[in-house]
Amino acid sequence: MQYGMLTFSEPKRDISRKIIHIDMDAFYASVEVRENPSLKGKPVIIARHPKESGGRGVVATASYEARKYGIHSAMSAQKAYELCPNGMFVSGNFELYRSISQQIRTIFQRYTDLIQPLSLDEAYLDITENKFGINSATLIAYRIQQDIFDETGLTCSAGVSYNKFLAKLASDFKKPSGITIVPPEHSHFFLMNLPIEKFYGVGKKSVEKMHTLKIFTGQHLYNKSELELVDAFGKMGHSLYRRVRGIDDSLVKIDRDRKSVGKETTFLEDLKEEEKVTQALRMLANKVYDALKKNQKHGKTVVLKIRYGDFDTQTRRRTFPNYMHDAEELFAVAMDIWEAEGELNRGVRLLGITVTSLDPLLYENIPLPLWKKKDEEGLEDGYKT
Ligand code: DCP
Ligand code: MG
């Protein structure tokens, strides 16, 4: 493609890898049904009953029966109750979920060591080379589904493709107990027909923006030039342009037991207003807190990273006697550090918040996490984790 003097070569697909994405079906709810078979077939809602919690709880997940009432993760328990007064409200047992998550991971390890868990109930596996020398990724996906079912009594859905992005979309395609294969020769068709809401990494706000730009499906996205997408979505535009062409070169990153969770964001223009910094820190604190929850971890040390317009980068840490309790507290600490150390007049190019020295979160009826929607604005690789 030629733009004046600039030449962009069209990006190419790497179809040499075989990736599986596994995602448990209605994970917490299915575990509760397994533990208490009388719940089978009933609308199960993982949240404290609003009458017990004074209406404060949030739904972690709901069984497929409950979803028919419009109940979903992150909805207030009060709302869920209004939609389905006869719903079976069950408080979560996170220790159990974590141990099952571990069990599932052990199953994955039979096939490959290249495993990247995304949360307790989902993971990417790179099985290009696998411990059985099996050529068919589909066969491995079937086997994993079967192993998980035999050994935990739970079902999962699997997506098989040549990269993480497609595998993730595929696993969501036929739930529950589904298996969806997107081979290189079908990925274009698959992506063109995909509603934009299903695009992994596109948050709610971006979906709204896409709708105003008349982008409703992969095809509409595909029809936009890279420049148009970057214009509309900043650096996320580059990823969108590639992903809708079936390109995602990100590797399956092995998860070493996480010692820290951090998010950072670079601004298109250096921030020069206090208010913008506050906004950014609030957004980052929410993201970090969500990621901590997802990993069932908490920590006492907060690190604020500031990069100025001249690229000078500073990190400042604070350690507290107690664990950060919620996103608001994390935000307050980050603001504190910023107020003590930040120099607005230098222009802020990047901000990052990390919580380190993490410990597993042991739930003792802590009110259910302030889960927000799963995929925040921006694509996953737009932020450092
Ligand atoms: N979870 C949560 N809060 C959220 C989203 C998820 O606490 N906002 C927890 C509960 C889920 C688990 O994480 O059981 C896995 O999340 P998924 O998004 O994979 O949802 P489910 O496994 O429950 O359902 P699905 O069958 O759609 O994957
Ligand atoms: Mg799931």
Short mmCIF file of N, CA and C and ligand atoms in Angstrom, two decimals, residues 23-29 59-62 64 67 73-74 94 119 121-122 172 175 369 371-374, ligand 1:
data_model
loop_
_atom_site.label_atom_id
_atom_site.label_comp_id
_atom_site.label_asym_id
_atom_site.label_seq_id
_atom_site.Cartn_x
_atom_site.Cartn_y
_atom_site.Cartn_z
N ASP A 23 -12.02 -22.93 28.25
CA ASP A 23 -12.78 -22.08 29.19
C ASP A 23 -13.89 -22.92 29.82
N MET A 24 -13.86 -22.98 31.14
CA MET A 24 -14.86 -23.78 31.84
C MET A 24 -16.25 -23.16 31.67
N ASP A 25 -17.25 -24.01 31.65
CA ASP A 25 -18.63 -23.53 31.47
C ASP A 25 -19.22 -23.11 32.82
N ALA A 26 -19.72 -21.90 32.86
CA ALA A 26 -20.36 -21.35 34.08
C ALA A 26 -19.61 -21.82 35.32
N PHE A 27 -18.32 -21.53 35.34
CA PHE A 27 -17.41 -22.23 36.25
C PHE A 27 -17.89 -22.32 37.70
N TYR A 28 -17.98 -21.18 38.39
CA TYR A 28 -18.32 -21.26 39.82
C TYR A 28 -19.68 -21.96 40.01
N ALA A 29 -20.61 -21.63 39.13
CA ALA A 29 -21.96 -22.18 39.28
C ALA A 29 -21.94 -23.69 39.07
N VAL A 59 -23.04 -10.31 41.30
CA VAL A 59 -23.09 -11.68 40.77
C VAL A 59 -21.72 -12.04 40.18
N ALA A 60 -21.12 -13.13 40.66
CA ALA A 60 -19.84 -13.57 40.09
C ALA A 60 -20.11 -14.32 38.79
N THR A 61 -21.06 -15.23 38.83
CA THR A 61 -21.54 -15.86 37.60
C THR A 61 -22.90 -16.49 37.87
N ALA A 62 -23.49 -17.05 36.84
CA ALA A 62 -24.80 -17.66 36.99
C ALA A 62 -24.86 -18.89 36.09
N TYR A 64 -26.45 -21.58 33.40
CA TYR A 64 -27.10 -21.28 32.13
C TYR A 64 -28.61 -21.10 32.31
N ARG A 67 -29.14 -17.66 33.35
CA ARG A 67 -28.85 -16.68 32.30
C ARG A 67 -30.08 -16.42 31.43
N SER A 73 -22.66 -12.18 34.96
CA SER A 73 -21.56 -11.74 35.83
C SER A 73 -21.58 -10.23 35.96
N ALA A 74 -21.21 -9.75 37.13
CA ALA A 74 -21.03 -8.32 37.40
C ALA A 74 -22.35 -7.55 37.58
N PHE A 94 -14.24 -19.85 47.16
CA PHE A 94 -13.11 -19.58 46.27
C PHE A 94 -11.95 -20.53 46.44
N SER A 119 -7.31 -16.78 33.81
CA SER A 119 -8.00 -16.61 35.08
C SER A 119 -8.13 -18.02 35.64
N ASP A 121 -10.41 -20.06 35.40
CA ASP A 121 -11.14 -21.04 34.59
C ASP A 121 -10.78 -21.07 33.11
N GLU A 122 -9.75 -20.34 32.72
CA GLU A 122 -9.41 -20.40 31.29
C GLU A 122 -7.92 -20.30 31.07
N ASP A 172 -15.55 -19.56 22.72
CA ASP A 172 -16.78 -18.91 23.14
C ASP A 172 -17.93 -19.16 22.16
N LYS A 175 -20.99 -22.72 23.44
CA LYS A 175 -20.94 -23.02 24.86
C LYS A 175 -22.30 -23.53 25.28
N PRO A 369 -16.23 -9.59 44.97
CA PRO A 369 -15.38 -8.58 44.36
C PRO A 369 -16.15 -7.61 43.49
N TRP A 371 -16.25 -6.85 40.67
CA TRP A 371 -15.94 -7.20 39.29
C TRP A 371 -16.62 -6.22 38.38
N LYS A 372 -15.84 -5.75 37.44
CA LYS A 372 -16.47 -4.96 36.40
C LYS A 372 -16.54 -5.89 35.21
N LYS A 373 -16.76 -5.33 34.06
CA LYS A 373 -16.82 -6.24 32.93
C LYS A 373 -15.43 -6.82 32.70
N LYS A 374 -15.46 -7.97 32.04
CA LYS A 374 -14.24 -8.74 31.98
C LYS A 374 -13.17 -8.05 31.15
N1 DCP B 1 -16.10 -14.17 37.44
C1 DCP B 1 -16.41 -13.22 38.40
N2 DCP B 1 -16.82 -11.98 38.00
C2 DCP B 1 -16.92 -11.67 36.68
C3 DCP B 1 -16.60 -12.63 35.70
C4 DCP B 1 -16.21 -13.88 36.12
O1 DCP B 1 -16.29 -13.50 39.60
N3 DCP B 1 -17.33 -10.46 36.31
C5 DCP B 1 -15.73 -15.53 37.87
C6 DCP B 1 -16.94 -16.42 37.97
C7 DCP B 1 -16.88 -17.30 36.76
C8 DCP B 1 -15.39 -17.37 36.49
O2 DCP B 1 -14.86 -16.14 36.94
O3 DCP B 1 -17.45 -18.58 36.98
C9 DCP B 1 -15.09 -17.59 35.03
O4 DCP B 1 -15.55 -16.51 34.23
P1 DCP B 1 -16.16 -16.71 32.80
O5 DCP B 1 -16.27 -15.38 32.17
O6 DCP B 1 -15.42 -17.76 32.06
O7 DCP B 1 -17.66 -17.16 33.08
P2 DCP B 1 -18.24 -18.58 33.39
O8 DCP B 1 -17.21 -19.64 33.36
O9 DCP B 1 -19.01 -18.49 34.66
O10 DCP B 1 -19.29 -18.80 32.22
P3 DCP B 1 -19.01 -19.19 30.68
O11 DCP B 1 -19.63 -20.52 30.49
O12 DCP B 1 -19.70 -18.13 29.89
O13 DCP B 1 -17.52 -19.20 30.49
#
